[in-house]
Short mmCIF file of C-alpha atoms in Angstrom, two decimals:
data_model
loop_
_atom_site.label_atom_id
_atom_site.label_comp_id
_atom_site.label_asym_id
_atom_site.label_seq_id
_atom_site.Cartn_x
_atom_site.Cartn_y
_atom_site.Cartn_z
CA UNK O 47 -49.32 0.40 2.85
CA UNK O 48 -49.77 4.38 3.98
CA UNK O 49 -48.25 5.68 0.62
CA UNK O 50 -49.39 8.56 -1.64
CA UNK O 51 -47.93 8.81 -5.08
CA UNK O 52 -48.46 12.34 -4.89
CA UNK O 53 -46.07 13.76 -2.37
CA UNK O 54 -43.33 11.77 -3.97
CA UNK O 55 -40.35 9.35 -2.82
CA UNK O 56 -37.29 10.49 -0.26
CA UNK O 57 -34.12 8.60 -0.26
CA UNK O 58 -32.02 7.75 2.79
CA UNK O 59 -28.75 7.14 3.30
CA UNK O 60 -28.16 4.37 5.77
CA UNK O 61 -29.81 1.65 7.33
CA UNK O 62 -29.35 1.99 11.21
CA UNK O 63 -31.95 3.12 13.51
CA UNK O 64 -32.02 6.52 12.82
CA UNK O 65 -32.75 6.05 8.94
CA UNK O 66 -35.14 3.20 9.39
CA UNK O 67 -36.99 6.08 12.45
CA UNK O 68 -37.09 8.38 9.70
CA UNK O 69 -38.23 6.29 7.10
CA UNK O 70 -41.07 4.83 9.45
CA UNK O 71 -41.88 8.34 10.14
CA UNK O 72 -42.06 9.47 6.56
CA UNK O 73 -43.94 6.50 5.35
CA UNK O 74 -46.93 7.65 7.66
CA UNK O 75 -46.62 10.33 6.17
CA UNK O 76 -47.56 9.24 2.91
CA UNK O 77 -43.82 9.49 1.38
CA UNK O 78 -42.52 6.73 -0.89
CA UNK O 79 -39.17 5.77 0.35
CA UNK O 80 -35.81 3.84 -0.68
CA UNK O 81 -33.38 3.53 2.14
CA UNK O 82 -29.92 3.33 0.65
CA UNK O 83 -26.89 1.33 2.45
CA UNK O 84 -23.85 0.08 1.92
CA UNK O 85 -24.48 -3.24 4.07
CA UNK O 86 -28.19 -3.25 5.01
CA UNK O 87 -30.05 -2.79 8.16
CA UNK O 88 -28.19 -3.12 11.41
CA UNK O 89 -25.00 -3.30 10.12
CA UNK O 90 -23.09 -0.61 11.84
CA UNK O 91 -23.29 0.89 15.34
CA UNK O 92 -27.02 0.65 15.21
CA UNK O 93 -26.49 -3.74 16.00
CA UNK O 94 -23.93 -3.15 19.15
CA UNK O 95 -25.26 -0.70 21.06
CA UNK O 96 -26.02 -1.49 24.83
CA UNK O 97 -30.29 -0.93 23.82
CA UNK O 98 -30.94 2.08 26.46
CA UNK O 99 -33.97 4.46 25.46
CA UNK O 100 -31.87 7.52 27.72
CA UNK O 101 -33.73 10.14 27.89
CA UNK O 102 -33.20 10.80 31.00
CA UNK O 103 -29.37 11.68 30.22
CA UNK O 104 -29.56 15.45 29.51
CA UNK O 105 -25.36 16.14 30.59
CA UNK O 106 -23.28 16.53 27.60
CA UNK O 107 -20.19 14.72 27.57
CA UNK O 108 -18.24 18.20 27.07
CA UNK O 109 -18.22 19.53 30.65
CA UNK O 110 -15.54 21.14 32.91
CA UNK O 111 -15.85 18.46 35.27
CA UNK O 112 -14.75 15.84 32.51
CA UNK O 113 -11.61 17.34 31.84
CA UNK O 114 -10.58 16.73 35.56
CA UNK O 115 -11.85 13.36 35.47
CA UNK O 116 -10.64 12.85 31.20
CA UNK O 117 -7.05 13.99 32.33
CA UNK O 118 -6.58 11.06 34.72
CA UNK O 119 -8.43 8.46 32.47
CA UNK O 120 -6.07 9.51 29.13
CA UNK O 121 -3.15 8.08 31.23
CA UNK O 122 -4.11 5.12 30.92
CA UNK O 123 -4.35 3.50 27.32
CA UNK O 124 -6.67 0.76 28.25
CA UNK O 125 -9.02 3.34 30.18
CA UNK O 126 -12.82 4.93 30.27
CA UNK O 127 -11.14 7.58 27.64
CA UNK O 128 -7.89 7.14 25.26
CA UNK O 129 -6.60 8.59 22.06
CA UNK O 130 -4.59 6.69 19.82
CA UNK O 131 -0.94 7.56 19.06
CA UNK O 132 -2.04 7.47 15.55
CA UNK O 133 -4.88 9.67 15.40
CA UNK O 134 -3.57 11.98 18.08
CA UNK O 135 -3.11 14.79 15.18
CA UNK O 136 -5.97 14.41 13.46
CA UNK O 137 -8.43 14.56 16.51
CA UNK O 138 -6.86 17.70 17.78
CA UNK O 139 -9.18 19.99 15.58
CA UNK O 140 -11.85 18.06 17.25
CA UNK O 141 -10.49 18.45 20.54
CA UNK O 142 -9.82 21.96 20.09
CA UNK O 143 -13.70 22.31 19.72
CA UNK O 144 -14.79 19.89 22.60
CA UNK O 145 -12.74 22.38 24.75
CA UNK O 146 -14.58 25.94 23.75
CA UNK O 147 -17.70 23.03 23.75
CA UNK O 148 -16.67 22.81 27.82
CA UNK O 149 -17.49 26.12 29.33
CA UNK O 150 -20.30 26.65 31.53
CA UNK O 151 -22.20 28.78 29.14
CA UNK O 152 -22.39 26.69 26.42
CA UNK O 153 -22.67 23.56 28.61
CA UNK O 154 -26.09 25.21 29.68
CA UNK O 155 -27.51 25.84 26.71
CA UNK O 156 -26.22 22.68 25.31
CA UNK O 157 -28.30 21.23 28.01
CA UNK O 158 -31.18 22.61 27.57
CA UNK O 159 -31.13 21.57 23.99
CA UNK O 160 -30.93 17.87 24.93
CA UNK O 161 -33.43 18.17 27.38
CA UNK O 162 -35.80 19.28 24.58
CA UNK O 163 -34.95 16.49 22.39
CA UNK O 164 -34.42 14.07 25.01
CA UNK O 165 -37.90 15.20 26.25
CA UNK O 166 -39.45 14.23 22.80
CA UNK O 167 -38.08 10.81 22.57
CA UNK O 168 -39.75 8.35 24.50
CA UNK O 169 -42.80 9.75 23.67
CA UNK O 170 -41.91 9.43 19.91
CA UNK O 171 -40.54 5.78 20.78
CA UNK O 172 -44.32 4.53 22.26
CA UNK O 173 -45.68 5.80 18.83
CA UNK O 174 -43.62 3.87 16.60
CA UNK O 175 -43.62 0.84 18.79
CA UNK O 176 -47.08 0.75 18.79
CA UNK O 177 -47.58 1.37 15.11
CA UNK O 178 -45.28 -0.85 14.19
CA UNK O 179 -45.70 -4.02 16.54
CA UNK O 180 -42.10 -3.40 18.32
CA UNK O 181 -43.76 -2.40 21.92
CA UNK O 182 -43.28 -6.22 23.19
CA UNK O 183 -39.37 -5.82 22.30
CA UNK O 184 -39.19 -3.37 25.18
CA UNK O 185 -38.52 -3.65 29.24
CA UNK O 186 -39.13 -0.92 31.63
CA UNK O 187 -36.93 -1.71 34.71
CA UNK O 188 -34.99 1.19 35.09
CA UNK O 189 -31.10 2.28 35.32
CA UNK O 190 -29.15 1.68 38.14
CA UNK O 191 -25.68 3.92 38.56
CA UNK O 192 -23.19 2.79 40.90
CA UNK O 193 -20.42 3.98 42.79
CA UNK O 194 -17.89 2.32 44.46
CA UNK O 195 -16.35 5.29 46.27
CA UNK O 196 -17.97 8.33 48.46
CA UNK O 197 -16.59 10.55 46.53
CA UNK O 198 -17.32 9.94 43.72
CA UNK O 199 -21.19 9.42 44.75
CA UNK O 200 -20.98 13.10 46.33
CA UNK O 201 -20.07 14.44 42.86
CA UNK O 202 -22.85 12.37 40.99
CA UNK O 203 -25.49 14.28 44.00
CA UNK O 204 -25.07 17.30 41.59
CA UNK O 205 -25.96 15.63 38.42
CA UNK O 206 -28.87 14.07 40.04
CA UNK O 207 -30.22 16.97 41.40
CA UNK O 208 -30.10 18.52 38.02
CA UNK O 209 -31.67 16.13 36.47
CA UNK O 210 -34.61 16.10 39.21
CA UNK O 211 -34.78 20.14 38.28
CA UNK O 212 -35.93 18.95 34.70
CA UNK O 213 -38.50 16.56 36.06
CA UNK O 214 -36.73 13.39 35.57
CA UNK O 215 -37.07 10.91 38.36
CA UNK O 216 -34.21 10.19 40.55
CA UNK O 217 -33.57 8.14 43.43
CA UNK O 218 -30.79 7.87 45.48
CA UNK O 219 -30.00 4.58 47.24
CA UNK O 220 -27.97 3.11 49.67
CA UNK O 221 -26.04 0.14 49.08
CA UNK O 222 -27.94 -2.27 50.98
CA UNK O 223 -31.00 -1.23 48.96
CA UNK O 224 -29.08 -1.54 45.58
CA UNK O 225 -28.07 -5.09 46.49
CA UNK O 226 -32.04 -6.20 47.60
CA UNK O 227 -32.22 -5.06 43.54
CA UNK O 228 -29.07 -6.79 42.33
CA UNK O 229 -28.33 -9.48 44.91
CA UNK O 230 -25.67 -10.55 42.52
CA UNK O 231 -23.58 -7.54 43.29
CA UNK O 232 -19.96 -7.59 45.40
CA UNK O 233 -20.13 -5.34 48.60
CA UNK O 234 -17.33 -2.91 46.61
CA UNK O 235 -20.86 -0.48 45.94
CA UNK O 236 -21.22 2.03 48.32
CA UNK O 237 -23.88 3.81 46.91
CA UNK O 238 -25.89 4.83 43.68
CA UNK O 239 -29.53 5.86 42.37
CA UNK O 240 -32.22 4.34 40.37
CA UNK O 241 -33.57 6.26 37.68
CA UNK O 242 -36.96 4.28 36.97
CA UNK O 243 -38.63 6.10 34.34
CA UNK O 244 -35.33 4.41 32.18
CA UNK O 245 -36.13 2.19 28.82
CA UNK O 246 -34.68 -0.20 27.29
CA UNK O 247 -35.07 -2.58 24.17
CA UNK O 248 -34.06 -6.52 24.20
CA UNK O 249 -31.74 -6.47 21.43
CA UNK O 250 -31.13 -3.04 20.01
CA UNK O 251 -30.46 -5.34 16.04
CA UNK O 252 -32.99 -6.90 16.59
CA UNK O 253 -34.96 -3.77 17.24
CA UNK O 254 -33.64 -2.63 13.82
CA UNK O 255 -34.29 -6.16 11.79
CA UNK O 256 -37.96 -6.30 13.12
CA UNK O 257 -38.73 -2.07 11.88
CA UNK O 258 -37.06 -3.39 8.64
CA UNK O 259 -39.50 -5.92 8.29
CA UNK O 260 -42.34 -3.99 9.03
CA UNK O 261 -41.19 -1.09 7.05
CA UNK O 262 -40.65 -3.83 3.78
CA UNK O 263 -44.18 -4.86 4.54
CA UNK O 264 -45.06 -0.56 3.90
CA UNK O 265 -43.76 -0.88 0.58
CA UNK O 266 -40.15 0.89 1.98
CA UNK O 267 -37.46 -0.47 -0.86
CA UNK O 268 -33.84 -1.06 0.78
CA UNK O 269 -30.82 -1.13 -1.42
CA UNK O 270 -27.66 -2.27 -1.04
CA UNK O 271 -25.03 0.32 -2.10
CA UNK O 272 -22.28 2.98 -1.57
CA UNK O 273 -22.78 5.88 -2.67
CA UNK O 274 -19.47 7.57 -3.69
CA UNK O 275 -20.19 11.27 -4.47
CA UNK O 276 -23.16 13.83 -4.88
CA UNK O 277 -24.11 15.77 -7.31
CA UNK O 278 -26.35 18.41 -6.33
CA UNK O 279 -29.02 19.50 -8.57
CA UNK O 280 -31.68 22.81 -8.12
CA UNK O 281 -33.80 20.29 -5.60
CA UNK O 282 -32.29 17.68 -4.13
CA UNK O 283 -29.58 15.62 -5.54
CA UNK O 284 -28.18 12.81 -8.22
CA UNK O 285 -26.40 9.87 -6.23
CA UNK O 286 -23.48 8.14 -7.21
CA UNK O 287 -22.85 4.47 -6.14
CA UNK O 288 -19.51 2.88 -6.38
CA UNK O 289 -20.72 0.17 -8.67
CA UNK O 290 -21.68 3.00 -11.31
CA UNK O 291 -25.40 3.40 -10.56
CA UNK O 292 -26.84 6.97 -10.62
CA UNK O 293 -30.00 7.66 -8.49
CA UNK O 294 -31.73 11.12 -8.79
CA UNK O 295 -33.10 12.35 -5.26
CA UNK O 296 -35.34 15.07 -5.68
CA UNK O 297 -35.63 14.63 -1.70
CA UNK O 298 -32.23 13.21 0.22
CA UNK O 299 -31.83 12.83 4.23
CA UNK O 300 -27.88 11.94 4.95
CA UNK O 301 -28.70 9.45 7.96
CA UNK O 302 -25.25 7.17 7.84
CA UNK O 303 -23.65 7.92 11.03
CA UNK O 304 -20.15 8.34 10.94
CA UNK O 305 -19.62 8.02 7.36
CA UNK O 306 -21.74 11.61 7.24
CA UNK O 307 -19.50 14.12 7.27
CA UNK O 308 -18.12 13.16 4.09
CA UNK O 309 -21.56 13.44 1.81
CA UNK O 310 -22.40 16.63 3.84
CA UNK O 311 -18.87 18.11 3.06
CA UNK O 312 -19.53 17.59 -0.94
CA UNK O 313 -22.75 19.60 0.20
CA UNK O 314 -20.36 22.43 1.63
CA UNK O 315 -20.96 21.59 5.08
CA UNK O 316 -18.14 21.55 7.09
CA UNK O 317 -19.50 19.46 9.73
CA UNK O 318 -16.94 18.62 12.63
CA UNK O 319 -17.92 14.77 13.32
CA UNK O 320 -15.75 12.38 14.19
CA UNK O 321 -16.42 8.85 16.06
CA UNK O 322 -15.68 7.60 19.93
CA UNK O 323 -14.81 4.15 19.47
CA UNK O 324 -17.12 1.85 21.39
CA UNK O 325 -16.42 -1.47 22.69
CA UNK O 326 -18.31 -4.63 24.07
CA UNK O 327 -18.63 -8.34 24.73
CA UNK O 328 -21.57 -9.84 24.93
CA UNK O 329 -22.03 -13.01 27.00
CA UNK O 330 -24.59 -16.19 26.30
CA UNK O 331 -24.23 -17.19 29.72
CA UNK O 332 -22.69 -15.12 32.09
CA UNK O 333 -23.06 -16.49 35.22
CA UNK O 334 -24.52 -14.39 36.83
CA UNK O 335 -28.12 -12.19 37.21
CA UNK O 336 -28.26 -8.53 36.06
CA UNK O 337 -32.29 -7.33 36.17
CA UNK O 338 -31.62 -3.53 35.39
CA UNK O 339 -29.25 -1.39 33.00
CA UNK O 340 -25.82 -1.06 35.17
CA UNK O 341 -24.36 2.36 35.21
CA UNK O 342 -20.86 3.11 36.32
CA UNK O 343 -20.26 6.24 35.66
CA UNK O 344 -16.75 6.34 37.20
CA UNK O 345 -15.36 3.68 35.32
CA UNK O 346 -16.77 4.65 31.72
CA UNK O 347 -18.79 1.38 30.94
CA UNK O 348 -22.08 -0.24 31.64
CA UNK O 349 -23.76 -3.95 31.71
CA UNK O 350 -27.35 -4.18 29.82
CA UNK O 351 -29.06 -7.35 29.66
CA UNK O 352 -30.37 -8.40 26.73
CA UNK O 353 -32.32 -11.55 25.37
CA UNK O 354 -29.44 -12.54 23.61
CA UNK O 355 -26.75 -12.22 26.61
CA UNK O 356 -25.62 -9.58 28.89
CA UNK O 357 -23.76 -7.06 27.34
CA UNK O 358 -20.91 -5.58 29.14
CA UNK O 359 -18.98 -2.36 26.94
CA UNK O 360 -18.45 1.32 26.63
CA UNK O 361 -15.54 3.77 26.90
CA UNK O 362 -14.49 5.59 24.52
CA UNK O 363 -11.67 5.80 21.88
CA UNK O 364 -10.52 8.08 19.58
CA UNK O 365 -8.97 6.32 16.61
CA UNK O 366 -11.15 7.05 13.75
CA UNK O 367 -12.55 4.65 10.80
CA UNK O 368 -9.92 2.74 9.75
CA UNK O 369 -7.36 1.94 13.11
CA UNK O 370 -7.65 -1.36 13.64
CA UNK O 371 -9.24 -2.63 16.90
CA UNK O 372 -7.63 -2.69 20.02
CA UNK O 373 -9.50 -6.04 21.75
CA UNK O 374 -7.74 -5.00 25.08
CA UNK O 375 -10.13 -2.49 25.90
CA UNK O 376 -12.79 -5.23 26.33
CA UNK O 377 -10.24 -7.33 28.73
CA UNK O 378 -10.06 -3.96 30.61
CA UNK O 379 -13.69 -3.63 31.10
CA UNK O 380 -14.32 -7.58 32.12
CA UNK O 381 -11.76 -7.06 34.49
CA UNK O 382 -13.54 -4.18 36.06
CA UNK O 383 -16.77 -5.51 35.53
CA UNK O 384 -15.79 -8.75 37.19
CA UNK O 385 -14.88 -6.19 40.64
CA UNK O 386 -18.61 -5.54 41.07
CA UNK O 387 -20.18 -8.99 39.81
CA UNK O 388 -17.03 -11.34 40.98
CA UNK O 389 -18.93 -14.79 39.19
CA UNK O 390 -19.27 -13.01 35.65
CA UNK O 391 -18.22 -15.51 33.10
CA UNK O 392 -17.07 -14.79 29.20
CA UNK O 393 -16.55 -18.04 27.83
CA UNK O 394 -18.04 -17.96 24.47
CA UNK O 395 -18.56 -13.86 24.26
CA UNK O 396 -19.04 -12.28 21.39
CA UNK O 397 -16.87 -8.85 20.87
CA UNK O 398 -17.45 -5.82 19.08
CA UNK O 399 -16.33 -2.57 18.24
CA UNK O 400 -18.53 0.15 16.68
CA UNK O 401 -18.47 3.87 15.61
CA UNK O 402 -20.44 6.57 17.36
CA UNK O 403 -20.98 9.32 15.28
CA UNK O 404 -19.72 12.34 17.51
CA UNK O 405 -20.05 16.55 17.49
CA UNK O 406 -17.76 18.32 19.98
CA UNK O 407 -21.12 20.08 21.59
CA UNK O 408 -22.84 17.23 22.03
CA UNK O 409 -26.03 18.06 19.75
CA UNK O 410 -26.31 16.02 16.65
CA UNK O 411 -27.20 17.20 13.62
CA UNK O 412 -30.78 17.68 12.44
CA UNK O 413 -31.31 20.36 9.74
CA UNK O 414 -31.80 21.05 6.13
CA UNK O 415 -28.62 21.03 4.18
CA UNK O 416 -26.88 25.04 4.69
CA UNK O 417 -27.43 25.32 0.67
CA UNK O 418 -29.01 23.13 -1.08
CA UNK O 419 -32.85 22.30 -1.22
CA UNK O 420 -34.53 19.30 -0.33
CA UNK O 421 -31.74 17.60 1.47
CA UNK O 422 -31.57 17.16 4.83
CA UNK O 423 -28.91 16.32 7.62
CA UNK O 424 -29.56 13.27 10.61
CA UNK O 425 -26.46 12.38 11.72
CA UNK O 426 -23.91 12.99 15.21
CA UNK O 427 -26.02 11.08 17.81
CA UNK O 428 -22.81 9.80 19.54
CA UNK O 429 -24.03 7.85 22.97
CA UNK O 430 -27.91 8.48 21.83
CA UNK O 431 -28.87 7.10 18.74
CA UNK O 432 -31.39 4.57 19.50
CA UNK O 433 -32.42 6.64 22.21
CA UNK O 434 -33.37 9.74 19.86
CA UNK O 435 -33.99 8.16 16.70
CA UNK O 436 -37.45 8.08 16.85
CA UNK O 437 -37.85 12.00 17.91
CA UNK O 438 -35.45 12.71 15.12
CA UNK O 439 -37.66 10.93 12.35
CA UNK O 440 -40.72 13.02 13.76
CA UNK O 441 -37.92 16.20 13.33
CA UNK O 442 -36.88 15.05 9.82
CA UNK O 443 -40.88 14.35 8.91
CA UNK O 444 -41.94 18.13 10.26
CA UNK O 445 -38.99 19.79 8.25
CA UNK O 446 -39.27 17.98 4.84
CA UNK O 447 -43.06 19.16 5.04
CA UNK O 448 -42.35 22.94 6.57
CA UNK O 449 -43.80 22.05 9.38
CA UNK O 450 -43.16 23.91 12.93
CA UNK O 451 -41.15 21.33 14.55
CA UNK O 452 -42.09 20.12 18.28
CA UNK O 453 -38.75 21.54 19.75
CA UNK O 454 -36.66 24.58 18.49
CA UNK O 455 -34.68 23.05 16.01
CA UNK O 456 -31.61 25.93 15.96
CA UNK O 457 -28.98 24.22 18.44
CA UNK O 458 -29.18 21.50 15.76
CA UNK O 459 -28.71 23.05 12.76
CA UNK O 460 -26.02 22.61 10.33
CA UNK O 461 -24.94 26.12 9.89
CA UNK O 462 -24.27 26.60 14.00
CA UNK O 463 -20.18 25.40 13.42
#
């Protein structure tokens, strides 16, 4: 146990992979810590993601070229992008700020932000894999993205070469080469690249369990709980749980995704999150081989193998927290999915829908709270949670102790809406 009584205890609020990365951080540190959730570990987005470490994705989603793309996709409901009838209102503030998030100025510097963080978080990944026992839980094969049209591989030639400008590896492939690596595949791929420096995890809950563990085993408590309201005091902050408890914080990181924005707006920080609606099946036996992360960029979903099945999901629907789930979506992919690997099988799939926390720009939110002391803000990861949880614990770890930060933390701060 690596704890010193003397710089205190810090409380977190929520239990997915980017609290338990910043309470592993913090407990190196020295820091007591009680993690505070209203399931437990792994019980929200953090359990169904499809377990990519990508770094190597610098683009924001907000982009001029998506709106050409996101105009044709919103016409279909069961499509890469859709907004429910219902929620159509209430995303349009949202909306309104993906838009101004879309031109080319602030896609730049948008970009260069991720690249900074994205930059950081393998790197931060190896050392808390290594500390904590996790590394075997990872594979290193690489992403594959396909295309099954030459036009749509021309446009991703741009992207690529962008990427290769900020040092990540890149290389294109024709289809005959991309089948030698997935011999499974139909003949509908006409081209694609293989990014090889790509990471992934076997099971991104289990990922989250085992860190639990090993964190428990640091003297971390976790507590079951929602907390209902804040109370902010001249450091930190009293917590309120449903059930009537009262917990005083003198040190408070809001970590719990898409159910943020609410304790940061009783902080007085307008934050504008809201959540793309993920979906996925997961298949025990699917038939068929995939070695690598699948990519298809035109078609909005990907297929990750994992030890407990291959995973086939994505897309992207806005329909807030309490819509219930439209299971179509995951017939939609399968059927696409089942164009490039023709002998998939989903008997006995498991499906899922989760809640990405998103920010129009992008950039999630790292940063002490606008006015109060000693609380801090880790939320808005969207498609890159897992993948920058770990550099965001090492963020959280450098601000709670003043420390100069590894990146320049300003596109991420709370105050930049």
């Amino acid at each position: 146990m690596n704890q010193d009584l003397t710089k205190g205890r810090v409380h977190i609020a929520g239990a997915g992979i980017v609290g338990i990365a910043i309470a592993a951080n913090l407990v190196q540190r020295g820091y007591q810590v009680t993690v505070v959730d209203r399931e437990g570990p792994a019980a929200g987005a953090s359990q169904g993601n499809a377990a990519a470490i990508a770094w190597t994705d610098v683009a924001p989603l907000a982009s001029p070229d998506l709106w050409k793309q996101a105009i044709k996709w919103l016409i279909d409901p069961l499509g890469p992008l859709t907004v429910r009838p219902a929620y159509a209102l209430k995303i349009l503030p949202w909306m309104l700020r993906f838009l101004a998030a879309s031109n080319p100025r602030k896609v730049a510097s948008s970009t260069r932000a991720l690249v900074d963080l994205n930059g950081t978080a393998l790197p931060a990944w190896e050392r808390l894999w290594r500390v904590s026992g996790t590394h075997n839980q990872v594979r290193r094969d690489g992403c594959l993205e396909l295309f099954d049209t030459a036009a749509s591989l021309a446009e991703a030639r741009a992207a690529w070469a962008e990427q290769r400008d900020y040092g990540i590896k890149v290389e294109e492939l024709g289809a005959a080469a991309i089948r030698d690596l997935e011999p499974d595949l139909s003949d509908r791929v006409v081209g694609g690249a293989l990014i090889p420096d790509w990471a992934q995890v076997d099971d991104p809950k289990n990922l989250c369990l085992s860190l639990a563990d090993w964190l428990k085993g640091q003297g971390v408590d976790f507590m079951v709980g929602e907390i209902a309201r804040l109370v902010p005091q001249d450091t930190g902050c009293q917590l309120v749980l449903k059930d009537g408890r009262r917990i005083t914080a003198e040190r408070f990181v809001i970590a719990c995704g898409a159910w943020s924005k609410q304790l940061a707006g009783e902080l007085g920080d307008r934050i504008p999150l809201d959540t793309e609606r993920g979906y996925n099946i997961t298949v025990p036996e699917p038939g068929v081989t995939v070695k690598r992360f699948i990519m298809l960029p035109g078609h909005g979903f990907v297929m990750s193998p994992l030890s407990t099945g291959l995973r086939v999901g994505g897309a992207v629907e806005f329909g807030g927290l309490h819509l219930p789930a439209n299971w179509k979506r995951v017939d939609a992919m399968v059927a696409k999915a089942k164009l490039f690997y023709p002998d998939l099988k989903t008997e006995g799939g498991s499906r899922w829908m989760g809640y990405r926390p998103s920010i129009p720009d992008s950039l999630p939110v790292i940063s002490p709270a606008t006015r109060h002391g000693g609380i801090f803000y880790a939320f808005g990861h969207a498609h890159h949670g897992l993948t920058q949880a770990a550099a965001t614990g090492e963020l959280i770890g450098d601000m709670i102790e003043n420390k100069p930060p590894a990146i320049d933390p300003a596109p991420f701060a709370a105050d930049r809406f």
